[in-house]
Tab-separated table of N, CA and C in Angstrom:
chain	number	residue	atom	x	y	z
U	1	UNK	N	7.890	5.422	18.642
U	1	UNK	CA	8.642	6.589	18.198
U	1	UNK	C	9.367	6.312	16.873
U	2	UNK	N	10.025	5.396	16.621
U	2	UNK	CA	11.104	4.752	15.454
U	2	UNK	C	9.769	4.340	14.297
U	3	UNK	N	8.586	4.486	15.049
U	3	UNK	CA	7.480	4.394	13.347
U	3	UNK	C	7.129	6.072	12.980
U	4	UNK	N	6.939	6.625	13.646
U	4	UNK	CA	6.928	8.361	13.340
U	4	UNK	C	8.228	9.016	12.592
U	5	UNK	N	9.698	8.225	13.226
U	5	UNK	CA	10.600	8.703	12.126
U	5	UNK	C	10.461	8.163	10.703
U	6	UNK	N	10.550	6.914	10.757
U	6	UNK	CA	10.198	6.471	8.982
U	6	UNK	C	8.838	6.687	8.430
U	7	UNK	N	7.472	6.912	9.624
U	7	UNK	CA	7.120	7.798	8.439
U	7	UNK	C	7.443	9.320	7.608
U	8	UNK	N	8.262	10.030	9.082
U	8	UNK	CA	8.749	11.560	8.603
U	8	UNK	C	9.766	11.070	7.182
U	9	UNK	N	10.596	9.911	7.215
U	9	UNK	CA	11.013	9.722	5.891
U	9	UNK	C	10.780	9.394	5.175
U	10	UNK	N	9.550	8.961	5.087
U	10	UNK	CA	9.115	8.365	3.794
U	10	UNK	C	8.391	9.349	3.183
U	11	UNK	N	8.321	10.788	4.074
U	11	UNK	CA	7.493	11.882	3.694
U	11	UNK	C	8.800	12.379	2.816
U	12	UNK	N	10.067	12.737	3.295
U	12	UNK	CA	10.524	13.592	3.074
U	12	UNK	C	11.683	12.734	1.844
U	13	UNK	N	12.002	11.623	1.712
U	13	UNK	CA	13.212	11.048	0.755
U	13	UNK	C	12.080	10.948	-0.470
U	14	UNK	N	11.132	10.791	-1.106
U	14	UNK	CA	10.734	11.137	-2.136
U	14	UNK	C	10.944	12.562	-3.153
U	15	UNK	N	11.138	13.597	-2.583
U	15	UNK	CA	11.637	14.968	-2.670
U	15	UNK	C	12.835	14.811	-3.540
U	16	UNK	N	13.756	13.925	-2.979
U	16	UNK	CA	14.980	14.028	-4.182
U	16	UNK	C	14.976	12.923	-5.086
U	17	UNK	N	14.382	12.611	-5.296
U	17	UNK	CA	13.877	11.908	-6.576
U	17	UNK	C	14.066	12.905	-8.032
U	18	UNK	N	14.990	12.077	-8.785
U	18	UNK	CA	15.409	13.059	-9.871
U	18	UNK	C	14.767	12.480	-10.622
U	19	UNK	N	14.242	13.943	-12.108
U	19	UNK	CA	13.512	13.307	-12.900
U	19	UNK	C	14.439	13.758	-13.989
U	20	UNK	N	14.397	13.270	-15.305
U	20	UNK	CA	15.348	13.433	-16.528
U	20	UNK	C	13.735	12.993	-17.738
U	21	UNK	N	14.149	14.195	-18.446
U	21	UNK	CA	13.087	13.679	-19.805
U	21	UNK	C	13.637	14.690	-21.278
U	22	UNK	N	13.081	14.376	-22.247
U	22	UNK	CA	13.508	15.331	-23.192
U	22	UNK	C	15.157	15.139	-23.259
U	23	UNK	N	15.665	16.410	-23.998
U	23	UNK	CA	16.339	17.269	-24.147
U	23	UNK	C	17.101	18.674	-23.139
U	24	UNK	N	17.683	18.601	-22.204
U	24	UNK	CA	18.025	19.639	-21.074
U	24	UNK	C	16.812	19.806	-20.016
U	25	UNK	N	16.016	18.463	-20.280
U	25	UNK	CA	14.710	18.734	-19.083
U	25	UNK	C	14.878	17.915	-17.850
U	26	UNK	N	14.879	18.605	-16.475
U	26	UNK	CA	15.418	17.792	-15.434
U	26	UNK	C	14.951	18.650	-14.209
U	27	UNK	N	14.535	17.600	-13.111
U	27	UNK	CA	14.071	18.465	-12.248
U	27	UNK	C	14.070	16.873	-11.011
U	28	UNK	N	14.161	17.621	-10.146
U	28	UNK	CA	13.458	16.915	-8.529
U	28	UNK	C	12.241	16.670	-8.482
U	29	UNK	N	11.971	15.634	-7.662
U	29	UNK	CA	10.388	15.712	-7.458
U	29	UNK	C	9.730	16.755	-6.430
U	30	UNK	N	10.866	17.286	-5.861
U	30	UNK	CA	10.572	18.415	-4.739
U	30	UNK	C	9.879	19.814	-5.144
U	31	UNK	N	11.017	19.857	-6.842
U	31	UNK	CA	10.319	20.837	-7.700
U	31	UNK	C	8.938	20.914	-8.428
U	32	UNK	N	8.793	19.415	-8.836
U	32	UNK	CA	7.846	19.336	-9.772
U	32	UNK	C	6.449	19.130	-8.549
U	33	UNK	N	6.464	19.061	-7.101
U	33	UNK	CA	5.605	18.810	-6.660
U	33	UNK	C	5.047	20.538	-6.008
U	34	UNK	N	6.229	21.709	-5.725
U	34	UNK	CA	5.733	23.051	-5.657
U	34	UNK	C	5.020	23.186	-6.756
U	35	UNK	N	5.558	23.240	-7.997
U	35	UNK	CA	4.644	23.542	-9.354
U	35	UNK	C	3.196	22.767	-9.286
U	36	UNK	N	2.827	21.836	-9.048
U	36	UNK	CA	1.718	21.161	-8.619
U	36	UNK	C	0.733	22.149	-7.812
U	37	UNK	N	1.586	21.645	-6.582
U	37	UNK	CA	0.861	22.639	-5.285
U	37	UNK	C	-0.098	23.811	-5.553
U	38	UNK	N	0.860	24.797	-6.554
U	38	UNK	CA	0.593	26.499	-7.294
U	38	UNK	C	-0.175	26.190	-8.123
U	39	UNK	N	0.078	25.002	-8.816
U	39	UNK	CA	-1.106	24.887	-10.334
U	39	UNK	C	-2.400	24.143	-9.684
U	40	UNK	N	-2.569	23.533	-8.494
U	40	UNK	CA	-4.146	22.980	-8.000
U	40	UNK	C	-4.944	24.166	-7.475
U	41	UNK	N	-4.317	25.254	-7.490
U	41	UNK	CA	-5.589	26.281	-6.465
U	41	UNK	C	-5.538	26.827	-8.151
U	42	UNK	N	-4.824	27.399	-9.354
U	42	UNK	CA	-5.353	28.006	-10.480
U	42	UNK	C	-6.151	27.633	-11.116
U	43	UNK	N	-5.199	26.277	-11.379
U	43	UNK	CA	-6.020	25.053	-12.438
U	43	UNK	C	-6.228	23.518	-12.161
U	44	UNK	N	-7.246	23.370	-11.124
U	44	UNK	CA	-6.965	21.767	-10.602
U	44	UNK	C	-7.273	21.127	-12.067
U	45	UNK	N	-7.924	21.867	-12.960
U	45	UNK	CA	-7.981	19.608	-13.708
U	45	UNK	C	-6.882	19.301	-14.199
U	46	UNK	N	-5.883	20.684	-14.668
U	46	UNK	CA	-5.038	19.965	-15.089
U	46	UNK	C	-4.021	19.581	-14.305
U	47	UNK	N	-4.023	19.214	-13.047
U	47	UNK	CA	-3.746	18.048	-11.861
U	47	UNK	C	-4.022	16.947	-11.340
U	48	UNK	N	-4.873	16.749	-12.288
U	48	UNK	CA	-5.739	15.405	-12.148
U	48	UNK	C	-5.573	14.534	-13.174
U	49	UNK	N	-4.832	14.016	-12.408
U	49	UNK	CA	-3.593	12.597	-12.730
U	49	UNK	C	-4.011	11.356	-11.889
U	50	UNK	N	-3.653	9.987	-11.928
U	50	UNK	CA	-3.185	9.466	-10.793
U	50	UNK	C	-1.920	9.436	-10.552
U	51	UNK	N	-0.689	9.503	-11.088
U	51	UNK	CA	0.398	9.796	-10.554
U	51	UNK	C	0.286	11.100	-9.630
U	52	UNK	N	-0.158	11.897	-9.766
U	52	UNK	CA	0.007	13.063	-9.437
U	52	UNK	C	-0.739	13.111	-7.814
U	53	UNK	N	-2.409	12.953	-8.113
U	53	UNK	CA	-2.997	12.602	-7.210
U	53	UNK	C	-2.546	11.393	-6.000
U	54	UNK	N	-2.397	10.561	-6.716
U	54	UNK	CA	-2.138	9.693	-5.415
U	54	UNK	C	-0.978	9.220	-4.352
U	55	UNK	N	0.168	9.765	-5.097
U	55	UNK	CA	1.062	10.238	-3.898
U	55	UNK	C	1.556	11.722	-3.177
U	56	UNK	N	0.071	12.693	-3.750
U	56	UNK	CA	-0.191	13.684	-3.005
U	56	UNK	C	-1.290	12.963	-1.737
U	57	UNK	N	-1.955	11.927	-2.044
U	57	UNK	CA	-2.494	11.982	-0.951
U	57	UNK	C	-2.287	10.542	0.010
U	58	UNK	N	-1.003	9.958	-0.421
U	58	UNK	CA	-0.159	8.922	0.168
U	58	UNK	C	1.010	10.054	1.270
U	59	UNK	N	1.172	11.630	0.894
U	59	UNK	CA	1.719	11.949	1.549
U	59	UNK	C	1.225	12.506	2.767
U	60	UNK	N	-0.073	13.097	2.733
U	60	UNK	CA	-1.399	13.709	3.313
U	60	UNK	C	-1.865	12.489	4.600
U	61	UNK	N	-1.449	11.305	3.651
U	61	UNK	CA	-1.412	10.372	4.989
U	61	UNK	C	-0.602	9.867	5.770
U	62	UNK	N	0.401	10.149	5.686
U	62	UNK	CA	1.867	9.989	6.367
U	62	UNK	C	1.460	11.171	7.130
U	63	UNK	N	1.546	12.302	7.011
U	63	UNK	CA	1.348	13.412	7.392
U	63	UNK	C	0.879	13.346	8.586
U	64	UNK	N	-0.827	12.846	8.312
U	64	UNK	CA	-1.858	12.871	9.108
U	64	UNK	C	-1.395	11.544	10.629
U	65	UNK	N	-0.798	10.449	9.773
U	65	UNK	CA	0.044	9.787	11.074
U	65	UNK	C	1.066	10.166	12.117
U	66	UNK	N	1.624	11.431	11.670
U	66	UNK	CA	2.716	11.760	12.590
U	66	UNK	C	1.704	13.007	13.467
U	67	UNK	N	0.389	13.028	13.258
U	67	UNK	CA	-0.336	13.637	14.605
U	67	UNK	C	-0.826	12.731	15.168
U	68	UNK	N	-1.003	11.537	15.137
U	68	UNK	CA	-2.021	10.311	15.651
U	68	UNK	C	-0.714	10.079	16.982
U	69	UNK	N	-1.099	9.565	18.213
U	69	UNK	CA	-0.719	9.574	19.304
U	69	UNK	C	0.367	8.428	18.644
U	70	UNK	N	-0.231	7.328	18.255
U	70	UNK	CA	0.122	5.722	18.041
U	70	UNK	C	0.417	6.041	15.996
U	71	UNK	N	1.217	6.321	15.859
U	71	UNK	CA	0.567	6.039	13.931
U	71	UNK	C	0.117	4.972	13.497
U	72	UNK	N	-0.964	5.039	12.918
U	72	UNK	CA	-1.645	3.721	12.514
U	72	UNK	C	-0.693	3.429	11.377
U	73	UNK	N	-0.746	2.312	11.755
U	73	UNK	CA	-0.014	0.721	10.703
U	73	UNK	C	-0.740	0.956	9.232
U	74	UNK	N	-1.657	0.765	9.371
U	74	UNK	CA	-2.635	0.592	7.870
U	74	UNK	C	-2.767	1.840	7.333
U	75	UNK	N	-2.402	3.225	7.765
U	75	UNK	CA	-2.619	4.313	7.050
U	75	UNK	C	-1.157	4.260	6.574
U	76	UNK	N	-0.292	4.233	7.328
U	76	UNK	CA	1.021	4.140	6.448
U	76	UNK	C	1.326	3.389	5.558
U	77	UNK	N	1.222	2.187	5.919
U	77	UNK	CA	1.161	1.588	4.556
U	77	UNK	C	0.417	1.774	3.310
U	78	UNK	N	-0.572	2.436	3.763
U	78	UNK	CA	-1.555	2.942	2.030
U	78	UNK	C	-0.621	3.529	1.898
U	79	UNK	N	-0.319	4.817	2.624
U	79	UNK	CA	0.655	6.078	2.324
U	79	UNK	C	1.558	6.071	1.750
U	80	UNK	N	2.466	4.730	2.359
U	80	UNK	CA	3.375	4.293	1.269
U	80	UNK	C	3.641	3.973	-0.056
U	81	UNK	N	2.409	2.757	-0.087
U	81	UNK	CA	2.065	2.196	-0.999
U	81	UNK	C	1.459	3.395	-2.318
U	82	UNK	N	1.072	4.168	-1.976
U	82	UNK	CA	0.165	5.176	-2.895
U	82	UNK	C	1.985	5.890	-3.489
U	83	UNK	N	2.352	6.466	-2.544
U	83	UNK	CA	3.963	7.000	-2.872
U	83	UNK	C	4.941	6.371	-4.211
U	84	UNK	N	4.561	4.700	-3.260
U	84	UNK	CA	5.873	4.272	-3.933
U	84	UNK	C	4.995	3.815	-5.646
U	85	UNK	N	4.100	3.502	-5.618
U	85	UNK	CA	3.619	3.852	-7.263
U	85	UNK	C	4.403	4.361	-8.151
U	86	UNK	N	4.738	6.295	-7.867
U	86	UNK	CA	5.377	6.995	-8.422
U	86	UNK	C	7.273	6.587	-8.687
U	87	UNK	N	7.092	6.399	-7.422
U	87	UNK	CA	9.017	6.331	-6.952
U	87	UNK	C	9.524	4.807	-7.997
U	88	UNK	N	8.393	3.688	-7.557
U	88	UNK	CA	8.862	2.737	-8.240
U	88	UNK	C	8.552	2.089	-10.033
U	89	UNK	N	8.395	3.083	-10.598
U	89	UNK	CA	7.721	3.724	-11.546
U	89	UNK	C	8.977	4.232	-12.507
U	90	UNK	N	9.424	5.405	-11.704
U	90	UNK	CA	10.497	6.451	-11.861
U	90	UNK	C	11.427	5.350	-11.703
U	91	UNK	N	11.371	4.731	-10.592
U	91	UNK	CA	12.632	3.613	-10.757
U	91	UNK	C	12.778	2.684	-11.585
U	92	UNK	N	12.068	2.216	-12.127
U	92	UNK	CA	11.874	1.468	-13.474
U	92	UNK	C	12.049	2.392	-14.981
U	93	UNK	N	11.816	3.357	-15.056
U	93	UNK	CA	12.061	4.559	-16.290
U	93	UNK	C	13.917	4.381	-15.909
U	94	UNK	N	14.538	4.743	-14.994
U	94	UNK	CA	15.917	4.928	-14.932
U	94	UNK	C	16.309	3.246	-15.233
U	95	UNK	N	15.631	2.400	-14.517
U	95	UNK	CA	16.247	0.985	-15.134
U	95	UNK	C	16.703	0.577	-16.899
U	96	UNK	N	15.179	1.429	-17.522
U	96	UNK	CA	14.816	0.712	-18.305
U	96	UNK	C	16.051	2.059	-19.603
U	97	UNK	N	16.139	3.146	-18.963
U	97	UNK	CA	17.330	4.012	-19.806
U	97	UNK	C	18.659	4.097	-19.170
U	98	UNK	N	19.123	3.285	-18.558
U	98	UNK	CA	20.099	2.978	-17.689
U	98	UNK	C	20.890	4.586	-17.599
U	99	UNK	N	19.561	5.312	-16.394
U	99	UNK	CA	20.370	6.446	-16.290
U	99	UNK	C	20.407	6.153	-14.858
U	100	UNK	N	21.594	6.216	-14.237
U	100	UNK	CA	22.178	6.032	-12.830
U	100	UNK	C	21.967	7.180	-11.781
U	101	UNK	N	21.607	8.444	-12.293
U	101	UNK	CA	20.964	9.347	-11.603
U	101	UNK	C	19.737	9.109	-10.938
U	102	UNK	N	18.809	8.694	-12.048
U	102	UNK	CA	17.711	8.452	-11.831
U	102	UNK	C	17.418	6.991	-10.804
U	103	UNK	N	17.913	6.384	-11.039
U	103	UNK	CA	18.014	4.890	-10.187
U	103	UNK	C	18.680	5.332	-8.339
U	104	UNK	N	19.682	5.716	-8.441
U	104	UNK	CA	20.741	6.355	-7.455
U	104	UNK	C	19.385	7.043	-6.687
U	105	UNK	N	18.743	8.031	-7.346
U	105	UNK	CA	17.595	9.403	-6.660
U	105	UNK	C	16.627	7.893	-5.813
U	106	UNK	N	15.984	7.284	-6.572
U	106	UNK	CA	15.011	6.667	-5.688
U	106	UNK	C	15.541	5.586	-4.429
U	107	UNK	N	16.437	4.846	-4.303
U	107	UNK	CA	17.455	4.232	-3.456
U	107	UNK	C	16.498	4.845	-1.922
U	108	UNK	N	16.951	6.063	-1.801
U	108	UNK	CA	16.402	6.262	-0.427
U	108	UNK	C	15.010	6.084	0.004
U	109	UNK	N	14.085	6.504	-0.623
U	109	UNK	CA	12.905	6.183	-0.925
U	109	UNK	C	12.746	4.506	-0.601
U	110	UNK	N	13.272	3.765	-1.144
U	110	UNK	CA	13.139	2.522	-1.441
U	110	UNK	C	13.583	1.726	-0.549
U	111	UNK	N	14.420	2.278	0.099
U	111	UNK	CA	15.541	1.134	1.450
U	111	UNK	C	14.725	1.695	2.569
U	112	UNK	N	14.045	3.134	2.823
U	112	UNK	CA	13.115	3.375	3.925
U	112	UNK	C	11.399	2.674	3.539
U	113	UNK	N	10.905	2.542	2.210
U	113	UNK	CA	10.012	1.336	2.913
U	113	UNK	C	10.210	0.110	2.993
U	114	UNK	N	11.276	-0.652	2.696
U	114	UNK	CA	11.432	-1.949	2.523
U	114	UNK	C	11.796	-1.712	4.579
U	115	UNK	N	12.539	-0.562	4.827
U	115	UNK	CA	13.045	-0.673	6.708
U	115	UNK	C	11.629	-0.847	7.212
U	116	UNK	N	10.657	0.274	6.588
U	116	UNK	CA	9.061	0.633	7.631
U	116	UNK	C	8.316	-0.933	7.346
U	117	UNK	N	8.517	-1.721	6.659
U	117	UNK	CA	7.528	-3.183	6.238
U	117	UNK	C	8.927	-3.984	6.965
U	118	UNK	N	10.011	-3.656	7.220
U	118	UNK	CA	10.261	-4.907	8.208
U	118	UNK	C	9.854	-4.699	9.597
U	119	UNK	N	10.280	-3.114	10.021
U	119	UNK	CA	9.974	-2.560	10.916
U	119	UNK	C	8.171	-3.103	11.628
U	120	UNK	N	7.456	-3.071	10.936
U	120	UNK	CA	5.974	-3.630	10.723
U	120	UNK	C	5.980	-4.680	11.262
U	121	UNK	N	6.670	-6.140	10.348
U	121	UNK	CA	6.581	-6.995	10.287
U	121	UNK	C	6.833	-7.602	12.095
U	122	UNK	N	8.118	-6.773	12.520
U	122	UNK	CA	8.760	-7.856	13.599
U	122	UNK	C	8.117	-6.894	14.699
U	123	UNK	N	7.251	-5.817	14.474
U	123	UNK	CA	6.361	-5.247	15.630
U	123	UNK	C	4.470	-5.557	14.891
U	124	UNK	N	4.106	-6.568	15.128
U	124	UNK	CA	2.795	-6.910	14.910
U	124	UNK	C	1.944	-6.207	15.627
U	125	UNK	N	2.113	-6.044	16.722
U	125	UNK	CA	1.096	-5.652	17.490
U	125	UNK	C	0.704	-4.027	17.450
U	126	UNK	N	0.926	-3.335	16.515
U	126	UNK	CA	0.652	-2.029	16.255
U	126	UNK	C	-0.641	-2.038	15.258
């Protein structure tokens, strides 16, 4: 049960992930991932990214684990792993412009997979 909640969070703490760029340009990743969503049924190519793509479908697999009776171990961890690309990415852009928003936003993201890979670790037998 306690692997179905951290994957429901590892679905859902990426969402507030703040983004900062430009000049007055700023948004969530919650936002920038509806705009996605709306722009793949108009215009998929210009969605075809790997940022874009692959923690849409790191989330698709989290997803798909919280119907599996047992969640598989190895799909979450891709799931993760495909996710945190983006998150730890974004977390390195806020390192590297020492904006504390941006660093602060990924934190949750980041302390729930480092919990789901200990969580892993000291339950092997999944």
């Amino acid at each position: 049960m306690k692997n179905k909640i951290l994957n429901t969070l590892l679905i859902f703490t990426p969402f507030i992930v703040y983004l900062e760029w430009g000049t007055g340009n700023k948004s969530f990743l919650y936002e920038a991932e509806l705009l996605i969503l709306k722009k793949i049924f108009i215009n998929p190519t210009a969605v075809l990214h790997p940022f874009i793509i692959m923690p849409l479908a790191g989330q698709l697999l989290l997803i798909f684990t919280l119907f599996q009776r047992y969640a598989s171990k190895r799909l979450t961890v891709i799931g993760m792993l495909l996710i945190a690309l983006l998150v730890v990415f974004i977390f390195f852009i806020g390192l590297l412009s020492l904006n504390v928003k941006i660093l602060l936003s990924t934190i949750p993201f980041l302390a729930t997979a480092m919990a789901t890979v200990n969580y892993y670790f000291k339950n092997k037998r999944q």
